[in-house]
PDB file of C-alpha atoms in Angstrom:
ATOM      1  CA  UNK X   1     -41.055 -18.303   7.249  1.00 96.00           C
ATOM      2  CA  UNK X   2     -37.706 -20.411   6.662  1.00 96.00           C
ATOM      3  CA  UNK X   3     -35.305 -20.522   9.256  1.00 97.00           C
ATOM      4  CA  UNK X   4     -31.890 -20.040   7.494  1.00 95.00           C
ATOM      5  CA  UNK X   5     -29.252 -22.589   8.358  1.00 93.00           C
ATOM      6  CA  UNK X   6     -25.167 -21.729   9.594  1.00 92.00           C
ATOM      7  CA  UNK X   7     -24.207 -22.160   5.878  1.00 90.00           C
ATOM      8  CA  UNK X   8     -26.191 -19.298   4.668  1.00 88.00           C
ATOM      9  CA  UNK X   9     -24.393 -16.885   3.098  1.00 87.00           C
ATOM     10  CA  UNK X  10     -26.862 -14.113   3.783  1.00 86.00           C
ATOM     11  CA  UNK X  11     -27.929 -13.643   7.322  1.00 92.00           C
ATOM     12  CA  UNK X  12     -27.258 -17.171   8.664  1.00 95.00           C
ATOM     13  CA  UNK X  13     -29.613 -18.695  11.704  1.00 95.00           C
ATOM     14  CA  UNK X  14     -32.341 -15.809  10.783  1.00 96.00           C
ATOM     15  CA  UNK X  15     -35.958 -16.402   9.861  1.00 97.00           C
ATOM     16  CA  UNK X  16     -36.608 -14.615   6.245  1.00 95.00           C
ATOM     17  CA  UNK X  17     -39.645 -15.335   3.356  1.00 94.00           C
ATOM     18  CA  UNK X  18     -38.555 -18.102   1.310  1.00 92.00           C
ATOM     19  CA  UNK X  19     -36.736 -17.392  -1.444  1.00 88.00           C
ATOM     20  CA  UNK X  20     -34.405 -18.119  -4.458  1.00 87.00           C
ATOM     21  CA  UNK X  21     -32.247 -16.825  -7.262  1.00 87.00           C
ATOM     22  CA  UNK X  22     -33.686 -16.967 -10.754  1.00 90.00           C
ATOM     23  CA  UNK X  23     -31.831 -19.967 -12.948  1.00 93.00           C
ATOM     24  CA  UNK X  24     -30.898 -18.973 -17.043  1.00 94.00           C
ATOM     25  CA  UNK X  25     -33.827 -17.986 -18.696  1.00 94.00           C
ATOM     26  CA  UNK X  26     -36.464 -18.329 -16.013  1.00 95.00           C
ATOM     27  CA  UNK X  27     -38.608 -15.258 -15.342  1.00 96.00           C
ATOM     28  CA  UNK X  28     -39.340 -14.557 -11.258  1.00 96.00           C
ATOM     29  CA  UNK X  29     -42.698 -16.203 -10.952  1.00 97.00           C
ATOM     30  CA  UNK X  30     -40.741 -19.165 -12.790  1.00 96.00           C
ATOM     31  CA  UNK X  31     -38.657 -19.378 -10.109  1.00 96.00           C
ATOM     32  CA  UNK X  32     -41.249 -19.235  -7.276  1.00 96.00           C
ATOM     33  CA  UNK X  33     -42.538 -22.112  -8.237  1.00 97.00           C
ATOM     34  CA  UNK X  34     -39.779 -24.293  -8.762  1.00 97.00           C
ATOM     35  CA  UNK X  35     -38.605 -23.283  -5.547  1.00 96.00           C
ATOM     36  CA  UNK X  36     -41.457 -23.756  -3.488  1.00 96.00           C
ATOM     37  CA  UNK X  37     -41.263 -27.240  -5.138  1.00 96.00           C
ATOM     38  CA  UNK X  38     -37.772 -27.753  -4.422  1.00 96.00           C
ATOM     39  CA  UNK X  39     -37.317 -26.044  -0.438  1.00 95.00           C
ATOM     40  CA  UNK X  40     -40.967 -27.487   0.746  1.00 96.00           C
ATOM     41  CA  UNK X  41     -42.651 -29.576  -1.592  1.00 96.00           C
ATOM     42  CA  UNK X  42     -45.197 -27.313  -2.297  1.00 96.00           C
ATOM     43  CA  UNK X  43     -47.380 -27.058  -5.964  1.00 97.00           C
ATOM     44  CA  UNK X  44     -48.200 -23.674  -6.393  1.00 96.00           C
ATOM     45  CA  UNK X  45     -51.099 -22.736  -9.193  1.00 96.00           C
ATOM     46  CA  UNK X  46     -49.004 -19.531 -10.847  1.00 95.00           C
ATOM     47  CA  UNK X  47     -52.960 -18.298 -11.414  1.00 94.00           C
ATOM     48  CA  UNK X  48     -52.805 -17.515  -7.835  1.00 93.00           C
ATOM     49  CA  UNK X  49     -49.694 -15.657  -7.206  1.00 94.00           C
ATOM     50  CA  UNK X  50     -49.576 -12.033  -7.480  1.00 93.00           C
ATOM     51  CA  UNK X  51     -46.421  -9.928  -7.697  1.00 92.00           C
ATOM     52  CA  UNK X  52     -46.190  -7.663  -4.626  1.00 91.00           C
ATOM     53  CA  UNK X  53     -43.880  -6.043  -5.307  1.00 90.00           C
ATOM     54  CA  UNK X  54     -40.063  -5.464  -7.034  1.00 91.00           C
ATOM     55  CA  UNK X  55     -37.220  -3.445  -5.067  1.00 87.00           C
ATOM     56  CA  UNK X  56     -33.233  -3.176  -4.824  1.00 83.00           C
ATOM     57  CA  UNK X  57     -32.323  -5.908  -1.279  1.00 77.00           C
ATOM     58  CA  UNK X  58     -29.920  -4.292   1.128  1.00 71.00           C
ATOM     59  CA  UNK X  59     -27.464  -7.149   0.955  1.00 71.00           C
ATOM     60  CA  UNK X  60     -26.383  -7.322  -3.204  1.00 71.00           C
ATOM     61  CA  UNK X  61     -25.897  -4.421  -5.385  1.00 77.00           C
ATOM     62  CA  UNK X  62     -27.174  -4.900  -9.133  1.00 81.00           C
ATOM     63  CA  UNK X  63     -29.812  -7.159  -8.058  1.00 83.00           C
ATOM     64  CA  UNK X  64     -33.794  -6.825  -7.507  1.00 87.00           C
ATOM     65  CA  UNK X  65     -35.951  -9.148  -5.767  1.00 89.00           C
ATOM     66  CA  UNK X  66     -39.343  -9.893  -6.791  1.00 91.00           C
ATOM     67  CA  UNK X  67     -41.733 -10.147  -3.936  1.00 94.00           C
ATOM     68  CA  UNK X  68     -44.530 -12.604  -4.848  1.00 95.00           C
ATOM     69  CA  UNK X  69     -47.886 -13.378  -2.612  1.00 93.00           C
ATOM     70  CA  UNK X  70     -49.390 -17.089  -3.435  1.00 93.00           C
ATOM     71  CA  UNK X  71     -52.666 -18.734  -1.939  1.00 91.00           C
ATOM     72  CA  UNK X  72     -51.286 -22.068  -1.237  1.00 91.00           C
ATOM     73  CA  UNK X  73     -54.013 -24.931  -0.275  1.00 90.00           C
ATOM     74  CA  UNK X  74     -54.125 -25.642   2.935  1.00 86.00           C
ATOM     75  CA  UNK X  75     -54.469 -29.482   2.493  1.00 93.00           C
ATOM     76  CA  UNK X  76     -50.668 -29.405   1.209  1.00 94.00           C
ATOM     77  CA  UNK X  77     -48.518 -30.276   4.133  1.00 93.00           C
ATOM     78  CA  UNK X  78     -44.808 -28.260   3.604  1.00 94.00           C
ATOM     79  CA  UNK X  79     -41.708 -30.667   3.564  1.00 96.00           C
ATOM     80  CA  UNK X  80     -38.914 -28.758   4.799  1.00 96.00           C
ATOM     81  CA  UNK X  81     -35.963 -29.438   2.412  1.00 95.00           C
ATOM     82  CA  UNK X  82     -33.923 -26.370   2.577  1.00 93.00           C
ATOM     83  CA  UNK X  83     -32.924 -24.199   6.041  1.00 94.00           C
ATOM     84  CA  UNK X  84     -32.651 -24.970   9.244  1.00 96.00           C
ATOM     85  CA  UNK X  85     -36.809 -24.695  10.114  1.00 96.00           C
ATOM     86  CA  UNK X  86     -40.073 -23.663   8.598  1.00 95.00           C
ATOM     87  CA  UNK X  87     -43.009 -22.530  10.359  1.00 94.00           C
ATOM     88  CA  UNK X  88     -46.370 -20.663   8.810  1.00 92.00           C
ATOM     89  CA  UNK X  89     -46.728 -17.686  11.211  1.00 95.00           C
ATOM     90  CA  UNK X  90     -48.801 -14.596  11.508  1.00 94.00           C
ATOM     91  CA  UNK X  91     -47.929 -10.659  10.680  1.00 94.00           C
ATOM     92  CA  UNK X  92     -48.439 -10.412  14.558  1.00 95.00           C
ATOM     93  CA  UNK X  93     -45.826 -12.997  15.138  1.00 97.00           C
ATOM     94  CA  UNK X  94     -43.676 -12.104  12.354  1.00 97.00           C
ATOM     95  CA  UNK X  95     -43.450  -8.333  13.967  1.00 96.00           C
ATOM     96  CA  UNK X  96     -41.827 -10.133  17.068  1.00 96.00           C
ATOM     97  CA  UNK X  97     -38.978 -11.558  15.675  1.00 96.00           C
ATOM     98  CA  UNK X  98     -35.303 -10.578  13.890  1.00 94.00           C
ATOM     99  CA  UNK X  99     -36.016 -11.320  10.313  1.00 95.00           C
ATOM    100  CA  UNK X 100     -32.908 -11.170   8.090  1.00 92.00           C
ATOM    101  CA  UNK X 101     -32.215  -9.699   4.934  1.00 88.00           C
ATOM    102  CA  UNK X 102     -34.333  -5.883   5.836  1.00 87.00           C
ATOM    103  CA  UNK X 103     -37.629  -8.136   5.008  1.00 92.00           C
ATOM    104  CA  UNK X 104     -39.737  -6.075   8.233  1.00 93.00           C
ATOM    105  CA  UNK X 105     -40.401  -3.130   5.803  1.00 92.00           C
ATOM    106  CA  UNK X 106     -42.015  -6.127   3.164  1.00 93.00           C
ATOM    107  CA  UNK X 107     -44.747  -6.277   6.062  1.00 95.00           C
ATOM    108  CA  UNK X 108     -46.617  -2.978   5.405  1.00 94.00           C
ATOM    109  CA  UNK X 109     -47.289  -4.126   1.523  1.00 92.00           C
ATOM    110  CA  UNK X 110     -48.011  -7.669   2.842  1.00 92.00           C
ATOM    111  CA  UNK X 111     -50.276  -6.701   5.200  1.00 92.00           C
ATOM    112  CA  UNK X 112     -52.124  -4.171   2.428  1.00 91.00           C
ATOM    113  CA  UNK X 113     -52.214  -7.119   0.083  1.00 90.00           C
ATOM    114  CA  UNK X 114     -53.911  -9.587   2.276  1.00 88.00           C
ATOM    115  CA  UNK X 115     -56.370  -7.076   2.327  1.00 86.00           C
ATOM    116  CA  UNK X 116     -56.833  -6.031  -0.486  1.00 83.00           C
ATOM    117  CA  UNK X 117     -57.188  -9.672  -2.177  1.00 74.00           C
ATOM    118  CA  UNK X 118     -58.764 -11.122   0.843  1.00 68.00           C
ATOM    119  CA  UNK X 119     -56.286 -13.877   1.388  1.00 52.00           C
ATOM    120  CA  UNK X 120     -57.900 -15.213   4.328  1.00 49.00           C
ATOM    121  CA  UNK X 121     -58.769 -18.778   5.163  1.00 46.00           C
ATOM    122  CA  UNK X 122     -55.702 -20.224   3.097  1.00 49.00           C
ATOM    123  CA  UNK X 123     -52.060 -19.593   3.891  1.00 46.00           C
TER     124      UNK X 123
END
């Protein structure tokens, strides 16, 4: 989860999923993994990311997110260069806290994904 800084735009000093806005002719799962390289330093293998899911966000009209689930390998260390704060946390933990940008109702599909594709064992 990325703690949002005071600039944000969009729900400011509020965890959210990482995310980012797709540049000229990049499709979404383009743009995950440039921006996992960009915010945290992250390589992700596109192989083993799996679109969750595509819906209209409550905060921008004319706009659809693309809701992407990636094994990442847990020897990769995140470098936090974008937001306030990172920090890999649970469903449990996530259900605890204010998450910006109406992301709590991502959590039922998240949840039915990680079980579905067995996503254990890696974050």
């Amino acid at each position: 989860m990325q703690l949002r800084d005071t600039k944000s735009k969009h729900f400011p000093n509020m965890w959210c999923f990482p995310g980012g806005g797709c540049e000229e002719g990049e499709i979404p799962l383009d743009t995950i993994i440039r921006e996992a390289s960009e915010e945290y330093c992250l390589t992700l293998d596109r192989n083993a990311c799996l679109l969750m899911l595509a819906y209209q966000p409550c905060y921008e009209e004319n706009f659809t997110d693309h809701v992407f689930i990636c094994r990442i390998d847990v020897a990769q260390q995140p470098v936090l260069r974008e937001g306030a704060d990172m920090k890999w946390m649970t469903l449990n933990e996530i259900r605890q806290i204010q998450i910006g940008f109406d992301q709590k109702k991502l959590l039922p599909f998240v949840e039915k994904t990680l079980t579905q594709f067995k996503f254990s064992n890696q974050h």
